Amino acid sequence: MFFDVSGAPVSPISTSRLVLRPPTTDDLPTFVEMYSDPEVVRYLYDDVIPPHDVPTFMAKYLNAVVPGDGEWLSLAIEYQGEMMGLVSVCYRSVEHRQAELGYTLKRRAERQGFATEAAERMLAWCFQELNVHRVVGRIEARNLASE
């Protein structure tokens, strides 16, 4: 038997200094900053997105609900009222209770521990709220900062 909570709304999640919250249209400038920057997207699944196309790309991030099989949930990483990036989880298999964790930061938010802190909290959320028993993370071998 498995525990399927897909489709339930996701509330903000806090750490000692961060708020992980559903993205809003107010986050458009950060999405443009991240996804238009070749240095940020070089390790992602997406190519550079022209600024005028970012609002359409961003729309898929605005429905913050618990993901179902193969779906992603991305939460904004907010520090002192500013969005620093996204922390994301993909429910790889509801039946087998497996998820994948990832993150994206704008360049000026790198090397400040935001990804680590957000990923640790999202990992705990996966075990507590999604009831998974395995969470994997993939890193791009060339991204030395993620080692």
Tab-separated table of N, CA, C and O in Angstrom, residues 27-110:
chain	number	residue	atom	x	y	z
A	27	ASP	N	7.699	36.955	-8.628
A	27	ASP	CA	9.048	36.399	-8.730
A	27	ASP	C	9.594	36.425	-10.153
A	27	ASP	O	10.709	35.943	-10.398
A	28	LEU	N	8.843	36.983	-11.083
A	28	LEU	CA	9.272	37.016	-12.481
A	28	LEU	C	10.687	37.572	-12.657
A	28	LEU	O	11.486	36.981	-13.387
A	29	PRO	N	11.064	38.688	-12.009
A	29	PRO	CA	12.439	39.185	-12.213
A	29	PRO	C	13.515	38.157	-11.848
A	29	PRO	O	14.533	38.058	-12.535
A	30	THR	N	13.295	37.372	-10.800
A	30	THR	CA	14.275	36.354	-10.428
A	30	THR	C	14.291	35.221	-11.438
A	30	THR	O	15.363	34.705	-11.787
A	31	PHE	N	13.131	34.817	-11.934
A	31	PHE	CA	13.079	33.785	-12.971
A	31	PHE	C	13.837	34.252	-14.211
A	31	PHE	O	14.596	33.490	-14.808
A	32	VAL	N	13.640	35.513	-14.590
A	32	VAL	CA	14.362	36.062	-15.748
A	32	VAL	C	15.862	36.045	-15.467
A	32	VAL	O	16.664	35.608	-16.302
A	33	GLU	N	16.241	36.490	-14.279
A	33	GLU	CA	17.664	36.528	-13.911
A	33	GLU	C	18.295	35.134	-13.976
A	33	GLU	O	19.406	34.969	-14.491
A	34	MET	N	17.580	34.129	-13.478
A	34	MET	CA	18.138	32.771	-13.452
A	34	MET	C	18.143	32.122	-14.827
A	34	MET	O	19.173	31.627	-15.283
A	35	TYR	N	16.990	32.085	-15.470
A	35	TYR	CA	16.849	31.281	-16.683
A	35	TYR	C	17.343	31.972	-17.954
A	35	TYR	O	17.439	31.336	-19.000
A	36	SER	N	17.712	33.246	-17.852
A	36	SER	CA	18.330	33.953	-18.976
A	36	SER	C	19.849	33.970	-18.855
A	36	SER	O	20.541	34.496	-19.721
A	37	ASP	N	20.354	33.421	-17.769
A	37	ASP	CA	21.785	33.451	-17.486
A	37	ASP	C	22.439	32.128	-17.908
A	37	ASP	O	22.192	31.080	-17.296
A	38	PRO	N	23.281	32.155	-18.939
A	38	PRO	CA	23.932	30.924	-19.398
A	38	PRO	C	24.742	30.219	-18.305
A	38	PRO	O	24.855	28.999	-18.298
A	39	GLU	N	25.291	30.971	-17.367
A	39	GLU	CA	26.072	30.372	-16.283
A	39	GLU	C	25.194	29.590	-15.311
A	39	GLU	O	25.651	28.648	-14.677
A	40	VAL	N	23.932	29.976	-15.177
A	40	VAL	CA	23.002	29.268	-14.293
A	40	VAL	C	22.433	28.041	-14.997
A	40	VAL	O	22.431	26.941	-14.449
A	41	VAL	N	21.974	28.211	-16.219
A	41	VAL	CA	21.273	27.102	-16.887
A	41	VAL	C	22.207	26.046	-17.486
A	41	VAL	O	21.737	24.982	-17.876
A	42	ARG	N	23.478	26.269	-17.500
A	42	ARG	CA	24.380	25.291	-18.116
A	42	ARG	C	24.339	23.931	-17.432
A	42	ARG	O	24.680	22.926	-18.039
A	43	TYR	N	23.892	23.874	-16.182
A	43	TYR	CA	23.813	22.595	-15.475
A	43	TYR	C	22.380	22.075	-15.376
A	43	TYR	O	22.128	21.083	-14.696
A	44	LEU	N	21.446	22.733	-16.015
A	44	LEU	CA	20.035	22.345	-15.924
A	44	LEU	C	19.586	21.584	-17.158
A	44	LEU	O	20.310	21.456	-18.138
A	45	TYR	N	18.334	21.112	-17.105
A	45	TYR	CA	17.745	20.384	-18.232
A	45	TYR	C	17.283	21.333	-19.337
A	45	TYR	O	17.033	20.915	-20.447
A	46	ASP	N	17.130	22.625	-19.012
A	46	ASP	CA	16.624	23.612	-19.964
A	46	ASP	C	17.759	24.412	-20.570
A	46	ASP	O	18.838	24.536	-19.988
A	47	ASP	N	17.498	24.987	-21.746
A	47	ASP	CA	18.435	25.916	-22.353
A	47	ASP	C	18.149	27.316	-21.830
A	47	ASP	O	17.158	27.545	-21.140
A	48	VAL	N	19.010	28.272	-22.188
A	48	VAL	CA	18.762	29.671	-21.853
A	48	VAL	C	17.409	30.065	-22.433
A	48	VAL	O	17.081	29.722	-23.575
A	49	ILE	N	16.636	30.786	-21.638
A	49	ILE	CA	15.307	31.215	-22.077
A	49	ILE	C	15.352	32.724	-22.291
A	49	ILE	O	15.727	33.466	-21.371
A	50	PRO	N	14.993	33.184	-23.477
A	50	PRO	CA	14.962	34.634	-23.699
A	50	PRO	C	14.017	35.298	-22.700
A	50	PRO	O	12.960	34.739	-22.377
A	51	PRO	N	14.368	36.473	-22.194
A	51	PRO	CA	13.538	37.126	-21.178
A	51	PRO	C	12.060	37.229	-21.541
A	51	PRO	O	11.197	37.045	-20.684
A	52	HIS	N	11.746	37.475	-22.818
A	52	HIS	CA	10.341	37.624	-23.195
A	52	HIS	C	9.578	36.294	-23.142
A	52	HIS	O	8.349	36.286	-23.126
A	53	ASP	N	10.281	35.157	-23.089
A	53	ASP	CA	9.638	33.847	-22.992
A	53	ASP	C	9.531	33.318	-21.563
A	53	ASP	O	8.871	32.305	-21.314
A	54	VAL	N	10.179	33.985	-20.629
A	54	VAL	CA	10.194	33.501	-19.249
A	54	VAL	C	8.803	33.474	-18.615
A	54	VAL	O	8.479	32.511	-17.911
A	55	PRO	N	7.919	34.459	-18.838
A	55	PRO	CA	6.593	34.362	-18.215
A	55	PRO	C	5.841	33.079	-18.591
A	55	PRO	O	5.205	32.455	-17.728
A	56	THR	N	5.932	32.650	-19.837
A	56	THR	CA	5.284	31.412	-20.257
A	56	THR	C	5.943	30.213	-19.585
A	56	THR	O	5.267	29.315	-19.075
A	57	PHE	N	7.277	30.196	-19.547
A	57	PHE	CA	8.021	29.130	-18.882
A	57	PHE	C	7.680	29.074	-17.396
A	57	PHE	O	7.497	28.001	-16.811
A	58	MET	N	7.569	30.230	-16.777
A	58	MET	CA	7.330	30.334	-15.338
A	58	MET	C	5.957	29.805	-14.933
A	58	MET	O	5.781	29.339	-13.810
A	59	ALA	N	4.993	29.840	-15.815
A	59	ALA	CA	3.610	29.468	-15.481
A	59	ALA	C	3.521	28.079	-14.862
A	59	ALA	O	2.720	27.855	-13.953
A	60	LYS	N	4.354	27.153	-15.299
A	60	LYS	CA	4.290	25.788	-14.771
A	60	LYS	C	4.735	25.697	-13.312
A	60	LYS	O	4.480	24.700	-12.645
A	61	TYR	N	5.391	26.722	-12.807
A	61	TYR	CA	5.860	26.733	-11.428
A	61	TYR	C	4.846	27.319	-10.445
A	61	TYR	O	5.044	27.249	-9.239
A	62	LEU	N	3.776	27.895	-10.962
A	62	LEU	CA	2.861	28.644	-10.110
A	62	LEU	C	1.796	27.791	-9.426
A	62	LEU	O	1.110	28.265	-8.542
A	63	ASN	N	1.655	26.544	-9.799
A	63	ASN	CA	0.665	25.659	-9.189
A	63	ASN	C	1.367	24.789	-8.152
A	63	ASN	O	1.803	23.690	-8.439
A	64	ALA	N	1.485	25.297	-6.936
A	64	ALA	CA	2.250	24.598	-5.898
A	64	ALA	C	1.366	23.591	-5.167
A	64	ALA	O	0.747	23.900	-4.158
A	65	VAL	N	1.324	22.388	-5.726
A	65	VAL	CA	0.601	21.298	-5.084
A	65	VAL	C	1.543	20.107	-4.969
A	65	VAL	O	2.545	20.013	-5.672
A	66	VAL	N	1.207	19.198	-4.048
A	66	VAL	CA	2.011	17.988	-3.897
A	66	VAL	C	2.007	17.259	-5.234
A	66	VAL	O	0.950	17.015	-5.816
A	67	PRO	N	3.190	16.929	-5.739
A	67	PRO	CA	3.262	16.321	-7.062
A	67	PRO	C	2.762	14.875	-7.074
A	67	PRO	O	2.815	14.173	-6.069
A	68	GLY	N	2.296	14.453	-8.246
A	68	GLY	CA	1.951	13.062	-8.483
A	68	GLY	C	3.090	12.391	-9.230
A	68	GLY	O	4.177	12.969	-9.391
A	69	ASP	N	2.869	11.195	-9.714
A	69	ASP	CA	3.899	10.441	-10.438
A	69	ASP	C	4.537	11.273	-11.544
A	69	ASP	O	3.851	11.785	-12.426
A	70	GLY	N	5.854	11.418	-11.470
A	70	GLY	CA	6.608	12.096	-12.514
A	70	GLY	C	6.466	13.608	-12.532
A	70	GLY	O	7.007	14.269	-13.410
A	71	GLU	N	5.776	14.174	-11.571
A	71	GLU	CA	5.556	15.625	-11.544
A	71	GLU	C	6.540	16.296	-10.586
A	71	GLU	O	6.994	15.701	-9.620
A	72	TRP	N	6.823	17.562	-10.885
A	72	TRP	CA	7.727	18.365	-10.064
A	72	TRP	C	6.953	19.369	-9.224
A	72	TRP	O	5.946	19.910	-9.661
A	73	LEU	N	7.461	19.648	-8.054
A	73	LEU	CA	7.027	20.757	-7.209
A	73	LEU	C	8.258	21.605	-6.969
A	73	LEU	O	9.300	21.087	-6.543
A	74	SER	N	8.161	22.882	-7.267
A	74	SER	CA	9.270	23.804	-7.021
A	74	SER	C	8.805	24.900	-6.081
A	74	SER	O	7.738	25.487	-6.281
A	75	LEU	N	9.601	25.163	-5.059
A	75	LEU	CA	9.315	26.229	-4.108
A	75	LEU	C	10.402	27.289	-4.192
A	75	LEU	O	11.597	26.966	-4.344
A	76	ALA	N	9.982	28.542	-4.097
A	76	ALA	CA	10.931	29.652	-4.091
A	76	ALA	C	11.728	29.610	-2.794
A	76	ALA	O	11.177	29.360	-1.719
A	77	ILE	N	13.028	29.839	-2.910
A	77	ILE	CA	13.899	29.964	-1.747
A	77	ILE	C	13.984	31.457	-1.452
A	77	ILE	O	14.572	32.211	-2.227
A	78	GLU	N	13.381	31.867	-0.339
A	78	GLU	CA	13.338	33.289	-0.006
A	78	GLU	C	14.215	33.567	1.209
A	78	GLU	O	14.143	32.863	2.211
A	79	TYR	N	15.022	34.609	1.077
A	79	TYR	CA	15.888	35.043	2.165
A	79	TYR	C	15.703	36.543	2.350
A	79	TYR	O	15.897	37.318	1.402
A	80	GLN	N	15.300	36.947	3.536
A	80	GLN	CA	15.060	38.354	3.860
A	80	GLN	C	14.195	39.037	2.809
A	80	GLN	O	14.479	40.139	2.356
A	81	GLY	N	13.127	38.339	2.391
A	81	GLY	CA	12.165	38.900	1.457
A	81	GLY	C	12.546	38.831	-0.011
A	81	GLY	O	11.786	39.281	-0.867
A	82	GLU	N	13.710	38.274	-0.331
A	82	GLU	CA	14.172	38.194	-1.714
A	82	GLU	C	14.263	36.737	-2.161
A	82	GLU	O	14.802	35.887	-1.449
A	83	MET	N	13.770	36.470	-3.366
A	83	MET	CA	13.876	35.125	-3.920
A	83	MET	C	15.303	34.876	-4.387
A	83	MET	O	15.844	35.632	-5.180
A	84	MET	N	15.890	33.791	-3.883
A	84	MET	CA	17.263	33.429	-4.224
A	84	MET	C	17.344	32.334	-5.275
A	84	MET	O	18.380	32.152	-5.918
A	85	GLY	N	16.270	31.570	-5.410
A	85	GLY	CA	16.264	30.460	-6.349
A	85	GLY	C	15.077	29.555	-6.090
A	85	GLY	O	14.076	29.975	-5.517
A	86	LEU	N	15.213	28.298	-6.518
A	86	LEU	CA	14.157	27.298	-6.364
A	86	LEU	C	14.743	26.021	-5.790
A	86	LEU	O	15.873	25.656	-6.111
A	87	VAL	N	13.967	25.353	-4.965
A	87	VAL	CA	14.272	23.999	-4.542
A	87	VAL	C	13.111	23.151	-5.045
A	87	VAL	O	11.950	23.559	-4.942
A	88	SER	N	13.428	22.015	-5.639
A	88	SER	CA	12.399	21.242	-6.337
A	88	SER	C	12.463	19.773	-5.954
A	88	SER	O	13.532	19.238	-5.654
A	89	VAL	N	11.299	19.134	-6.003
A	89	VAL	CA	11.212	17.701	-5.785
A	89	VAL	C	10.328	17.109	-6.872
A	89	VAL	O	9.313	17.685	-7.236
A	90	CYS	N	10.770	15.997	-7.425
A	90	CYS	CA	9.974	15.244	-8.389
A	90	CYS	C	9.583	13.929	-7.727
A	90	CYS	O	10.446	13.211	-7.219
A	91	TYR	N	8.303	13.647	-7.729
A	91	TYR	CA	7.819	12.380	-7.186
A	91	TYR	C	7.999	11.355	-8.294
A	91	TYR	O	7.156	11.180	-9.152
A	92	ARG	N	9.136	10.691	-8.307
A	92	ARG	CA	9.468	9.752	-9.371
A	92	ARG	C	8.506	8.568	-9.416
A	92	ARG	O	8.180	8.073	-10.479
A	93	SER	N	8.075	8.101	-8.247
A	93	SER	CA	7.123	6.988	-8.200
A	93	SER	C	6.358	7.038	-6.895
A	93	SER	O	6.936	6.826	-5.828
A	94	VAL	N	5.066	7.324	-6.989
A	94	VAL	CA	4.217	7.310	-5.801
A	94	VAL	C	4.160	5.890	-5.247
A	94	VAL	O	4.330	5.653	-4.048
A	95	GLU	N	3.947	4.931	-6.132
A	95	GLU	CA	3.816	3.540	-5.699
A	95	GLU	C	5.077	3.036	-4.997
A	95	GLU	O	5.005	2.352	-3.975
A	96	HIS	N	6.243	3.396	-5.547
A	96	HIS	CA	7.503	2.920	-4.964
A	96	HIS	C	8.105	3.915	-3.978
A	96	HIS	O	9.204	3.689	-3.474
A	97	ARG	N	7.395	5.015	-3.746
A	97	ARG	CA	7.763	6.018	-2.747
A	97	ARG	C	9.183	6.545	-2.949
A	97	ARG	O	9.985	6.576	-2.037
A	98	GLN	N	9.468	7.003	-4.191
A	98	GLN	CA	10.784	7.524	-4.525
A	98	GLN	C	10.670	8.925	-5.121
A	98	GLN	O	9.772	9.185	-5.924
A	99	ALA	N	11.580	9.780	-4.727
A	99	ALA	CA	11.570	11.166	-5.194
A	99	ALA	C	12.984	11.591	-5.594
A	99	ALA	O	13.972	10.949	-5.233
A	100	GLU	N	13.040	12.674	-6.340
A	100	GLU	CA	14.311	13.286	-6.747
A	100	GLU	C	14.305	14.732	-6.286
A	100	GLU	O	13.286	15.415	-6.366
A	101	LEU	N	15.432	15.215	-5.810
A	101	LEU	CA	15.554	16.554	-5.267
A	101	LEU	C	16.521	17.368	-6.121
A	101	LEU	O	17.526	16.827	-6.601
A	102	GLY	N	16.231	18.639	-6.328
A	102	GLY	CA	17.122	19.514	-7.075
A	102	GLY	C	16.953	20.959	-6.651
A	102	GLY	O	16.062	21.291	-5.867
A	103	TYR	N	17.791	21.817	-7.174
A	103	TYR	CA	17.711	23.244	-6.850
A	103	TYR	C	18.351	24.061	-7.962
A	103	TYR	O	19.162	23.562	-8.741
A	104	THR	N	17.965	25.321	-8.009
A	104	THR	CA	18.530	26.303	-8.938
A	104	THR	C	18.669	27.607	-8.170
A	104	THR	O	17.720	28.032	-7.506
A	105	LEU	N	19.818	28.231	-8.263
A	105	LEU	CA	20.045	29.515	-7.611
A	105	LEU	C	20.472	30.564	-8.626
A	105	LEU	O	21.183	30.243	-9.585
A	106	LYS	N	20.072	31.811	-8.376
A	106	LYS	CA	20.643	32.878	-9.189
A	106	LYS	C	22.104	33.033	-8.777
A	106	LYS	O	22.490	32.664	-7.657
A	107	ARG	N	22.919	33.545	-9.670
A	107	ARG	CA	24.368	33.564	-9.429
A	107	ARG	C	24.767	34.287	-8.159
A	107	ARG	O	25.629	33.825	-7.423
A	108	ARG	N	24.140	35.407	-7.893
A	108	ARG	CA	24.561	36.164	-6.708
A	108	ARG	C	24.107	35.532	-5.394
A	108	ARG	O	24.455	36.016	-4.312
A	109	ALA	N	23.359	34.417	-5.478
A	109	ALA	CA	22.946	33.688	-4.273
A	109	ALA	C	23.802	32.441	-4.035
A	109	ALA	O	23.615	31.741	-3.043
A	110	GLU	N	24.736	32.172	-4.930
A	110	GLU	CA	25.566	30.978	-4.797
A	110	GLU	C	26.578	31.130	-3.661
A	110	GLU	O	26.942	32.234	-3.276
